[in-house]
Tab-separated table of C-alpha atoms and ligand atoms in Angstrom:
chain	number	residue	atom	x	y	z
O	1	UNK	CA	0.000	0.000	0.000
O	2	UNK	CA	1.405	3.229	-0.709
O	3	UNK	CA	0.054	6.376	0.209
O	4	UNK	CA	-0.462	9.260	-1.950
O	5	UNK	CA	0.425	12.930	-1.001
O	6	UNK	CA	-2.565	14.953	0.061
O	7	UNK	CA	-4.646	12.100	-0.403
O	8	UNK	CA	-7.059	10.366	2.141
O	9	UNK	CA	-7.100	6.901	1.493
O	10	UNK	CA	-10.430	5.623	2.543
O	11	UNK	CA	-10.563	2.834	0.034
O	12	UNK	CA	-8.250	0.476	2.205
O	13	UNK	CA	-9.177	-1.829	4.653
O	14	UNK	CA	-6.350	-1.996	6.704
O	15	UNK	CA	-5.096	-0.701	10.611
O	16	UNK	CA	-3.513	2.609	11.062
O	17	UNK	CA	0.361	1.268	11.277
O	18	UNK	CA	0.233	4.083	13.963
O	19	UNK	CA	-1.469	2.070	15.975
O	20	UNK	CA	0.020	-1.257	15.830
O	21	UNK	CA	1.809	-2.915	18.848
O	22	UNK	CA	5.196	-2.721	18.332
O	23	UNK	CA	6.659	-2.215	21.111
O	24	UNK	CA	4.493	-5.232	23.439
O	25	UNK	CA	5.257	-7.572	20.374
O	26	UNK	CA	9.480	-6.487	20.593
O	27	UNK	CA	8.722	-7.314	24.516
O	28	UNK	CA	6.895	-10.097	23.535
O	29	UNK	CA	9.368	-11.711	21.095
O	30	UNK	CA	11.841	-11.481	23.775
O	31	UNK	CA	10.063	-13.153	26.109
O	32	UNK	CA	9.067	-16.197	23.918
O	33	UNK	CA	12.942	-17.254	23.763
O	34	UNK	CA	13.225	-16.568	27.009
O	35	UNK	CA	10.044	-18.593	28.238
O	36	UNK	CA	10.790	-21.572	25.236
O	37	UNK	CA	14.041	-21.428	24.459
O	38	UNK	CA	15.095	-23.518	21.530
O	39	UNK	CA	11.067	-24.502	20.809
O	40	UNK	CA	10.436	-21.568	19.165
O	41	UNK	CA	12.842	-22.058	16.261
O	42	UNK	CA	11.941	-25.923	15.931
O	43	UNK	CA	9.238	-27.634	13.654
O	44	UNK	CA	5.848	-26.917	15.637
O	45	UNK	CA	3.122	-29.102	16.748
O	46	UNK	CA	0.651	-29.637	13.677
O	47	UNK	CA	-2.204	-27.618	15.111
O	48	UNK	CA	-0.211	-25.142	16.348
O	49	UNK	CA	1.735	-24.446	19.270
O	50	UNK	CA	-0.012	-25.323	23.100
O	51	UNK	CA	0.423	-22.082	24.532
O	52	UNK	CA	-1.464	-20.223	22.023
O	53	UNK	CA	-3.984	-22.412	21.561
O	54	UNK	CA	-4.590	-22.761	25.685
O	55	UNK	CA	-4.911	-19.023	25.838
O	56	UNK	CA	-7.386	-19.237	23.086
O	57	UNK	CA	-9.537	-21.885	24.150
O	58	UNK	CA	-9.455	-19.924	27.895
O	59	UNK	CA	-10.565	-17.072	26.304
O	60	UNK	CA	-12.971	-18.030	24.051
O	61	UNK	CA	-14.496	-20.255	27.165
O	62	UNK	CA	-15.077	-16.950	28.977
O	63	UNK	CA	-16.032	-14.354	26.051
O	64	UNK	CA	-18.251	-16.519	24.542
O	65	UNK	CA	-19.479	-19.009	27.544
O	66	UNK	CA	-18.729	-21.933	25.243
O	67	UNK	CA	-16.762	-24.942	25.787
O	68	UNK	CA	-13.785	-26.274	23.688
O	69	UNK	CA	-11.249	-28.419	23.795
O	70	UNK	CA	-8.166	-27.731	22.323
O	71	UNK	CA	-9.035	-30.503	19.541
O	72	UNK	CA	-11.277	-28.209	18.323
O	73	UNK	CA	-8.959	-25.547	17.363
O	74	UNK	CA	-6.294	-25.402	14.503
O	75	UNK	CA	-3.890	-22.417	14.229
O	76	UNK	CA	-3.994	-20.716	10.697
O	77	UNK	CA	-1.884	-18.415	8.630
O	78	UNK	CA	-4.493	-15.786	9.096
O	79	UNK	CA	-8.229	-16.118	7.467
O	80	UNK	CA	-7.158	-15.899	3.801
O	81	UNK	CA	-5.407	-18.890	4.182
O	82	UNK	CA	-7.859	-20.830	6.410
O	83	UNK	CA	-10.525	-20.334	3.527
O	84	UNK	CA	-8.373	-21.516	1.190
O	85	UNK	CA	-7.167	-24.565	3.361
O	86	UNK	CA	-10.877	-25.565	3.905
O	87	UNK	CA	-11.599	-25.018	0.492
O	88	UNK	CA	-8.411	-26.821	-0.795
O	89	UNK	CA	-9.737	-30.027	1.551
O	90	UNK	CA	-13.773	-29.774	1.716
O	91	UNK	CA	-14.779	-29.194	-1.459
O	92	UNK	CA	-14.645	-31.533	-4.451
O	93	UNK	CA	-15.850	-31.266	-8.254
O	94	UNK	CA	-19.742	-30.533	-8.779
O	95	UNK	CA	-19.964	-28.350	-5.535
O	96	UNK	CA	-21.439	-25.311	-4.979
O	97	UNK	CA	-20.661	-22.946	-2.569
O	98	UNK	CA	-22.798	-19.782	-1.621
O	99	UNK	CA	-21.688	-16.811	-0.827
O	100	UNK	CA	-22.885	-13.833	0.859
O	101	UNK	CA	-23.835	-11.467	-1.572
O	102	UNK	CA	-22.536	-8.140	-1.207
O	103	UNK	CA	-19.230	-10.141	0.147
O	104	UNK	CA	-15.538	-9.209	0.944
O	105	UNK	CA	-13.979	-8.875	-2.473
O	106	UNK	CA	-10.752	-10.706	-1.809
O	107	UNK	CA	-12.893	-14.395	-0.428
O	108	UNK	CA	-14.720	-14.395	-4.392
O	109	UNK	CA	-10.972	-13.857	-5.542
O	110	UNK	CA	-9.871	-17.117	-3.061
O	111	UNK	CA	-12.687	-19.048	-3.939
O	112	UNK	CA	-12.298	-18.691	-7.965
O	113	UNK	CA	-8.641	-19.946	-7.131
O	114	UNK	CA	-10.624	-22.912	-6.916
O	115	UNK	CA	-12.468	-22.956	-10.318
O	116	UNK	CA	-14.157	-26.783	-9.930
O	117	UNK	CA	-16.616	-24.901	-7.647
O	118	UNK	CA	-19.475	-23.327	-8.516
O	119	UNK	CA	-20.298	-19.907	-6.822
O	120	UNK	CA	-23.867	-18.733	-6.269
O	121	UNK	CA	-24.644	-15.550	-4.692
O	122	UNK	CA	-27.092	-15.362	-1.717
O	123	UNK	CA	-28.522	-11.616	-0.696
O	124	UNK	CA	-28.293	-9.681	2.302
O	125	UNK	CA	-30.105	-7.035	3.901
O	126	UNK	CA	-28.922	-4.737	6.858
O	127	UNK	CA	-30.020	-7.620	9.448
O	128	UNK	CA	-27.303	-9.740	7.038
O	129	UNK	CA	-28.226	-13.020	4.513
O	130	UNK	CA	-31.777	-14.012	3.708
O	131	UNK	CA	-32.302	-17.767	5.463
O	132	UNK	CA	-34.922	-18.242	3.300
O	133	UNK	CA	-33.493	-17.442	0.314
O	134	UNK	CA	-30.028	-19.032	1.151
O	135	UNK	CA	-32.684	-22.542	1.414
O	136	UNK	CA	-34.548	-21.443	-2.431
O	137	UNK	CA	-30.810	-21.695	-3.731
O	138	UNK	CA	-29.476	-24.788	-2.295
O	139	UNK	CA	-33.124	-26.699	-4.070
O	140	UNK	CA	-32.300	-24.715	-7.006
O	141	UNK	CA	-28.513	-26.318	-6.950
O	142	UNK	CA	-29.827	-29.803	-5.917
O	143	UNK	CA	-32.354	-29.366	-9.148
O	144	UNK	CA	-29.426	-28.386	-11.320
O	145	UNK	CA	-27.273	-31.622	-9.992
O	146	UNK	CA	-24.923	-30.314	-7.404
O	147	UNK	CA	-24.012	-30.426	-4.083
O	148	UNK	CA	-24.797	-27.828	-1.882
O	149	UNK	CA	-21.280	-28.151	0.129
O	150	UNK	CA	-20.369	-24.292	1.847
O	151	UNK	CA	-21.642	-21.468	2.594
O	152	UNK	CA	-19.229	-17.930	3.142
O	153	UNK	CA	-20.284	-15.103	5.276
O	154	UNK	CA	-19.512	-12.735	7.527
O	155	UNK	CA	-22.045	-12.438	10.074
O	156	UNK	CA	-20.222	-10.017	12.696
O	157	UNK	CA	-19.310	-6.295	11.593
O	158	UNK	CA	-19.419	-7.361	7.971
O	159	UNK	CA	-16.876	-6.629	5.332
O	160	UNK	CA	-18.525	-4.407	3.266
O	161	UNK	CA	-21.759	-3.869	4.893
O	162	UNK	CA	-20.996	-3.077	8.548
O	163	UNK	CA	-23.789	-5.022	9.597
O	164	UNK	CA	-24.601	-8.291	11.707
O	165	UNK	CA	-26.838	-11.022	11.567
O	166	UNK	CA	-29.725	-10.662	13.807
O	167	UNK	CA	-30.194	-13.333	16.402
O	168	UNK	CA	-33.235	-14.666	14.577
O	169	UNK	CA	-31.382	-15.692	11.461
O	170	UNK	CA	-27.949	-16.950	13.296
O	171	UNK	CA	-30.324	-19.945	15.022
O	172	UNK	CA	-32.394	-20.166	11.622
O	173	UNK	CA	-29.303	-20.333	9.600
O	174	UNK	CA	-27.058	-23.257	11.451
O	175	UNK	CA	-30.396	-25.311	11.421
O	176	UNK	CA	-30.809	-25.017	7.544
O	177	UNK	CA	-27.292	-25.576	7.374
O	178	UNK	CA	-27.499	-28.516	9.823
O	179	UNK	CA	-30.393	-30.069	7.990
O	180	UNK	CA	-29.049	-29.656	5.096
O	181	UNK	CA	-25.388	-30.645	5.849
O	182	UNK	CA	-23.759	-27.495	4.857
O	183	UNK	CA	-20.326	-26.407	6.140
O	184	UNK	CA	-20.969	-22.734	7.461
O	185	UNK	CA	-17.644	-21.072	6.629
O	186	UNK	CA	-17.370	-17.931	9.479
O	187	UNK	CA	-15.603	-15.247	8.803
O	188	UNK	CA	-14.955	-13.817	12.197
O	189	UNK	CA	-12.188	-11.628	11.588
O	190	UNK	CA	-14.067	-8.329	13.131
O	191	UNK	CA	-14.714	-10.221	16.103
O	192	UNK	CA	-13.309	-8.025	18.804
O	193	UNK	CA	-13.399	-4.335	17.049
O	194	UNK	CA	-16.761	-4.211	18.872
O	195	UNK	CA	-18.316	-0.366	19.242
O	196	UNK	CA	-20.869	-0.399	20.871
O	197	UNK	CA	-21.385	-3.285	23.292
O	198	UNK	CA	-20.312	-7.434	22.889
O	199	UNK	CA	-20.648	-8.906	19.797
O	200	UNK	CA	-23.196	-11.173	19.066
O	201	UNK	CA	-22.438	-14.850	19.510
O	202	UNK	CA	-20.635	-16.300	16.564
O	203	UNK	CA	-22.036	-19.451	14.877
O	204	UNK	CA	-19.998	-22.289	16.036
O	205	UNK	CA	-20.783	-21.173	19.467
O	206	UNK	CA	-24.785	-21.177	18.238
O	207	UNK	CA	-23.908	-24.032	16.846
O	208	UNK	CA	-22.104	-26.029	19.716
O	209	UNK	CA	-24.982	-25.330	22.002
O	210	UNK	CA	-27.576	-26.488	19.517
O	211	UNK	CA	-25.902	-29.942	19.091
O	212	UNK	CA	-25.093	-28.822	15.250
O	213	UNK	CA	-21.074	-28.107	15.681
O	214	UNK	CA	-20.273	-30.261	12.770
O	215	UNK	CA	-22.186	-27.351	10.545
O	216	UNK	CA	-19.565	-24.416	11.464
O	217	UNK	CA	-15.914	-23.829	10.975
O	218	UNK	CA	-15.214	-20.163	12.560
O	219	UNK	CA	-12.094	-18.330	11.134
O	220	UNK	CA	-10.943	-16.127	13.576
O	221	UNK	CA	-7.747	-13.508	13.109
O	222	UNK	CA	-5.170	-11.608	14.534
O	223	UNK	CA	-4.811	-9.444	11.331
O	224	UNK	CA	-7.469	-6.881	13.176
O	225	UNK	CA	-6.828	-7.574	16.598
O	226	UNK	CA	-3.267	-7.409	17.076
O	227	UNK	CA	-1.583	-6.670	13.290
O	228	UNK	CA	-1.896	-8.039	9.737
O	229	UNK	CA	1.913	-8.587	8.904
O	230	UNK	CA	1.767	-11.845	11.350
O	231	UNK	CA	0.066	-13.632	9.113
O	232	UNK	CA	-2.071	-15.478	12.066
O	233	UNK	CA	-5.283	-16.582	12.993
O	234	UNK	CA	-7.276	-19.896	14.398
O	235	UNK	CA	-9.598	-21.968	13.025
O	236	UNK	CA	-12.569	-23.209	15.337
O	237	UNK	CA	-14.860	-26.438	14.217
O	238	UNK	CA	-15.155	-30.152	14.814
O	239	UNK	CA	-12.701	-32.757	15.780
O	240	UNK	CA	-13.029	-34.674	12.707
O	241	UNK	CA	-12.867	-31.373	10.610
O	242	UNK	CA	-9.858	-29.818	12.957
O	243	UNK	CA	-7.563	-33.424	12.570
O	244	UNK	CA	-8.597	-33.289	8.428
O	245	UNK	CA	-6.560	-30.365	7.880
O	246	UNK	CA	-4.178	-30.583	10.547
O	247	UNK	CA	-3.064	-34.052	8.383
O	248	UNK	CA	-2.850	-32.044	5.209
O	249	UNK	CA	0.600	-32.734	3.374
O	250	UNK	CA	1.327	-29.148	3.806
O	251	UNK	CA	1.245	-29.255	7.469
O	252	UNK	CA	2.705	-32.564	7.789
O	253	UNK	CA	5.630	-31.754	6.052
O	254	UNK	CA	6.427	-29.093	9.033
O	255	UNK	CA	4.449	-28.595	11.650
O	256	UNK	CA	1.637	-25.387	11.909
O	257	UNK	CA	2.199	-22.177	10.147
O	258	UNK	CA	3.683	-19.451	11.124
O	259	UNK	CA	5.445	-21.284	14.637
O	260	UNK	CA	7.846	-18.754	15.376
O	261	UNK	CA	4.975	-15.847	15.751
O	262	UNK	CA	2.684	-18.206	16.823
O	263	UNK	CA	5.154	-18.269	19.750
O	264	UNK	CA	5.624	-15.066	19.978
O	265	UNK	CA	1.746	-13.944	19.900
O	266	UNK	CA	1.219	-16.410	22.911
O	267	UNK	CA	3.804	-14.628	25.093
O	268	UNK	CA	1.937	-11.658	23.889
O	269	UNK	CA	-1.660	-12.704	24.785
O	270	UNK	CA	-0.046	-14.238	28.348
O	271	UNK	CA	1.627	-11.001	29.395
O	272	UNK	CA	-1.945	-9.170	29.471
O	273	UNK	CA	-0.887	-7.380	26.329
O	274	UNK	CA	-3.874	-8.687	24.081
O	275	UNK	CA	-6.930	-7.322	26.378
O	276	UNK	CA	-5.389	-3.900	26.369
O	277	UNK	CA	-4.614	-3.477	22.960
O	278	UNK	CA	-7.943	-4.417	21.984
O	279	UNK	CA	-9.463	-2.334	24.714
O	280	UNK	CA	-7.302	0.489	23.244
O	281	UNK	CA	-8.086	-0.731	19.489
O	282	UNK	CA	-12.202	-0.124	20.241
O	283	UNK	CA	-11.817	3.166	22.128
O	284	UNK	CA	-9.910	4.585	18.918
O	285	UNK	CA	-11.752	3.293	16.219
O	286	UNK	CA	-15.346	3.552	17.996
O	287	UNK	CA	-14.354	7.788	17.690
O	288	UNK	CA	-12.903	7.265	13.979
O	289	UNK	CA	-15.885	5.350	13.278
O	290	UNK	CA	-18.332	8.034	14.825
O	291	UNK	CA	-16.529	11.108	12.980
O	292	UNK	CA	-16.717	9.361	9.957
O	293	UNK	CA	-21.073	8.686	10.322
O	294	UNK	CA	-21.399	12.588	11.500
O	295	UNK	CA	-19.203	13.900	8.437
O	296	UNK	CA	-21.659	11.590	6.264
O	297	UNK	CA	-24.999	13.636	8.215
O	298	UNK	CA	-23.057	16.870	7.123
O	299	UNK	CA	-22.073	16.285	3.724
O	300	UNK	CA	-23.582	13.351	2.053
O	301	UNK	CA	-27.693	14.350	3.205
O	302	UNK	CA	-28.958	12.749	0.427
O	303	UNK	CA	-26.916	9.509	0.887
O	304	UNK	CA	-28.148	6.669	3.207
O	305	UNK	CA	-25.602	4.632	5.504
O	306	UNK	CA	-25.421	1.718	7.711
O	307	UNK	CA	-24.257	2.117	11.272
O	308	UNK	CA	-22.046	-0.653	11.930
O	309	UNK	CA	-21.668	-1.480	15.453
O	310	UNK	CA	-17.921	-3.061	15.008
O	311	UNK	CA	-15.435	-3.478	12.311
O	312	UNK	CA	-13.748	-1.222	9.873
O	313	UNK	CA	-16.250	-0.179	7.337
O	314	UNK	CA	-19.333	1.946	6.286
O	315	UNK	CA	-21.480	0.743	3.394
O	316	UNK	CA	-23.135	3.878	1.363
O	317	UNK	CA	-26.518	3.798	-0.750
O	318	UNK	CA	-25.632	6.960	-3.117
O	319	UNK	CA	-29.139	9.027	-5.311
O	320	UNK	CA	-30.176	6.871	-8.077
O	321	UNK	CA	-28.540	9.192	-10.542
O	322	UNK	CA	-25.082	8.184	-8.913
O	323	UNK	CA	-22.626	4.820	-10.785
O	324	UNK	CA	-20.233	4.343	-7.874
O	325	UNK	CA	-17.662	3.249	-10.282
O	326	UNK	CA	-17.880	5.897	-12.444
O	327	UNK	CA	-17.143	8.425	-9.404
O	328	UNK	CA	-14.376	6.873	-8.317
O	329	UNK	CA	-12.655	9.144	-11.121
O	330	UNK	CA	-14.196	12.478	-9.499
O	331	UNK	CA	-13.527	11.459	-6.443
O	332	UNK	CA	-9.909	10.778	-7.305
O	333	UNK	CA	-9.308	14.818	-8.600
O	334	UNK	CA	-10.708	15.670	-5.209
O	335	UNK	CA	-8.328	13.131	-3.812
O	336	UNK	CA	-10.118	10.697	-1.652
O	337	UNK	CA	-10.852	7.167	-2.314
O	338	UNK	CA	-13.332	4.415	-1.784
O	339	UNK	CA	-14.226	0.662	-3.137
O	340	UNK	CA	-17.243	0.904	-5.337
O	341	UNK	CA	-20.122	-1.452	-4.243
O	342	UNK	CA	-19.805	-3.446	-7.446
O	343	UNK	CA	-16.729	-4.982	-6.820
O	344	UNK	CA	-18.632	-7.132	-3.640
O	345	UNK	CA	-21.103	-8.350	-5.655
O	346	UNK	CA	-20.115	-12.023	-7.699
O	347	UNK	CA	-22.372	-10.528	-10.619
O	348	UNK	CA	-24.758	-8.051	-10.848
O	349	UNK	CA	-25.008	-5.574	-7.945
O	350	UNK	CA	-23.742	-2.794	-5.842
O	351	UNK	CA	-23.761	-0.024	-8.655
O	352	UNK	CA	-25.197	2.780	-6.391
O	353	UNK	CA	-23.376	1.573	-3.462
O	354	UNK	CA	-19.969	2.387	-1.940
O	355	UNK	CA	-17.615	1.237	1.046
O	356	UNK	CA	-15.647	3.510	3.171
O	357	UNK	CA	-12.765	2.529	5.609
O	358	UNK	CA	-12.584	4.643	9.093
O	359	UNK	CA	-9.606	3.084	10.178
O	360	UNK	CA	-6.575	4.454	8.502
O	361	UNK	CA	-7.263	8.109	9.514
O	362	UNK	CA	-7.919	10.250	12.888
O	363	UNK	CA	-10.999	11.838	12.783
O	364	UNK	CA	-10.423	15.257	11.066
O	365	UNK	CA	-8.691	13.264	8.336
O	366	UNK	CA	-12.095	11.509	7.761
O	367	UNK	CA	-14.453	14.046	8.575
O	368	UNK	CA	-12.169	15.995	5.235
O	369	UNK	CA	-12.223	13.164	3.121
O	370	UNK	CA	-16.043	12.614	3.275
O	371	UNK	CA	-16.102	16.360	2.761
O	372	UNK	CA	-14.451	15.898	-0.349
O	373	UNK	CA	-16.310	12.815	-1.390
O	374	UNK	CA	-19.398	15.215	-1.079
O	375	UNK	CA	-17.620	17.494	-3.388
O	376	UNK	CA	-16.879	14.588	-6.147
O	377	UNK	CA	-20.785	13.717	-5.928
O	378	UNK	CA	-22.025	17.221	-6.885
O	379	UNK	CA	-20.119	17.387	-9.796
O	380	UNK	CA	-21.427	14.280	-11.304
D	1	PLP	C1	-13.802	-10.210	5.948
D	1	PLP	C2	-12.313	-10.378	5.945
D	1	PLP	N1	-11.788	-11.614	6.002
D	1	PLP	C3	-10.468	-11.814	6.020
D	1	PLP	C4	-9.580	-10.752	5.965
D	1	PLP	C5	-8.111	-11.025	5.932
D	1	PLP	O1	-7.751	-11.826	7.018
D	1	PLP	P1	-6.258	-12.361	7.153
D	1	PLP	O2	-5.345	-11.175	7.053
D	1	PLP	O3	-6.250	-13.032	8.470
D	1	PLP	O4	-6.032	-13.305	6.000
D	1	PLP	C6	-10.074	-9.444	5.908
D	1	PLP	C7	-9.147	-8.304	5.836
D	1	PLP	O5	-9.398	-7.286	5.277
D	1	PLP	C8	-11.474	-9.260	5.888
D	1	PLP	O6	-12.014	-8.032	5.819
């Protein structure tokens, strides 16, 4: 990413390097050779290393009142690379997997890495995807010959949307999928950039409780949470599904990714530093987040906006007259950026429609750049 001069980048969805940890990770690193020596530096254990998966499972007990056992957890190179792993091992010729339709841009460009599966596009409103239309489509795939295998969503502080699914739908949706023996694939990378009270309970907890936790593999990250350049996350789901992948050549050949700052993350997350930076994380995006919403009531009046309760983003509905992706030009010569609302869509969708990132930029920064978006607008 490179920044331009003069420019305010709201296009990316990425932390403030400002912000990141660096020096509770330097502290950190030190104190993972001190704690494990010559571990850190060997081959790993395959689903990654026992003192960050412990902490995890301790946590994840207490925030979200669920059980696990540590059989049920896998540590990933971050989300991107969980979705492909499950994709890589789940999914076989003649599948279909739905997706979440308008969806993080960068899953539609992991799944069509895998081009023997066929993507179909289910649609979300502001209280996230439609149950009953995610059920029409997996008939309509069964009619057509093909398994209904996955389903890809983000159901907490979506990426683009903002939004989360309401309580009603997360029960309705693990039963379909349950009944229907679909693999929920939760995205759950927001997770703990939570503005405005907890966060809802993800589905594999949902799940767990309802007896269904074969239905949900939760991909959770440190990319948000702590910093994206660790390349580091955990993957929550069943035994069965948890030892699949953790046998995977790839991870046989040398242990779980990422060991050495797996190692160093868990001396993080034991010295305290986790809680704080996330506590810290919240209190500075929650004001980013709430410039950004009172710059839109002051300069974009005739736009409508979601308020997302977590995450990174702020999902625009632009005047008719308005092609997001022909403004991006206008709003380039004013010099701010954003992702039009087509780009989430796997076909048709999104042209009136825009995301905006709050994170990058203190709140003046934002407040100007939706100023200046407001500028581009009323010269289209
Ligand atoms: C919804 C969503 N999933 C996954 C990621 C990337 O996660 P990771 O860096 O852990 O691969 C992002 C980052 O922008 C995201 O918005």
């Amino acid at each position: 990413m490179t920044f331009r001069p003069n420019f305010i980048e709201m296009m990316w969805g990425q932390p403030d390097p400002n912000l990141l940890a660096v020096e509770a990770m330097q502290r950190a690193s030190a104190d993972a050779f001190q704690r494990w020596g010559a571990q850190t530096l060997h081959y790993g254990h395959f689903n990654g290393p026992g003192p960050l998966i412990e902490w995890l499972c301790a946590r994840i007990q207490t925030h979200e009142q669920t059980e696990i056992s540590p059989d049920e957890m896998l540590i990933t190179g971050g989300n991107s690379l969980g979705l492909d792993q499950l994709l890589t091992l789940h999914t076989q010729a003649n599948d279909v997997v739905f997706v979440e339709s308008p969806t993080y841009y960068i899953a539609i460009h992991i799944l069509r890495d895998h081009p023997h599966l066929a993507l179909m596009p289910v649609p979300a409103d502001e209280n996230g995807i439609l149950v009953e239309a995610l059920r029409e489509r997996i008939a309509q795939a069964r009619q057509a010959g093909k398994r209904p295998r996955m389903l890809y969503c983000v159901p907490t502080f979506n990426n683009p949307q903002g939004t989360s699914l309401s309580p009603e739908r997360r029960l309705a949706l693990v039963q379909l999928a349950a009944a229907e023996g679909l693999l929920i694939v939760e995205d759950d990378v927001y997770r703990e950039l939570n503005y405005d009270g907890a966060a809802p309970p993800s589905l594999w907890a949902i799940a767990k409780q309802h007896g269904a936790g074969q239905c949900v593999a939760r991909l959770g990250s440190f990319a948000k949470s702590l910093a994206p350049g660790l390349r580091l996350g955990y993957m929550t789901a069943a035994p069965d599904l948890i030892a699949h992948i953790a046998d995977a050549g790839v991870i046989f050949s040398g242990g779980g990714h990422n060991h050495l700052v797996a190692m160093q993350v868990a001396a993080f997350c034991q010295n305290g530093d986790f809680d704080h930076n996330v506590a810290f994380l919240r209190q500075t995006y929650r004001a980013r987040r709430d410039a950004t919403l009172a710059a839109l009531d002051t300069y974009l009046p005739q736009c409508r906006y979601i308020r997302p309760n977590g995450g990174y983003f702020v999902w625009v509905t632009c005047p008719d007259h308005i092609n997001t992706s022909q403004l991006v030009a206008q709003a380039d010569a004013q010099g701010v950026s954003f992702v039009p609302g087509a780009k989430f869509y796997t076909g048709e969708g999104g042209r009136h429609q825009l995301r905006l990132a709050f994170s990058l930029y203190e709140p003046a920064m934002l407040a100007e750049g939706v100023r200046r978006l407001g500028v581009a607008m009323q010269l289209v």
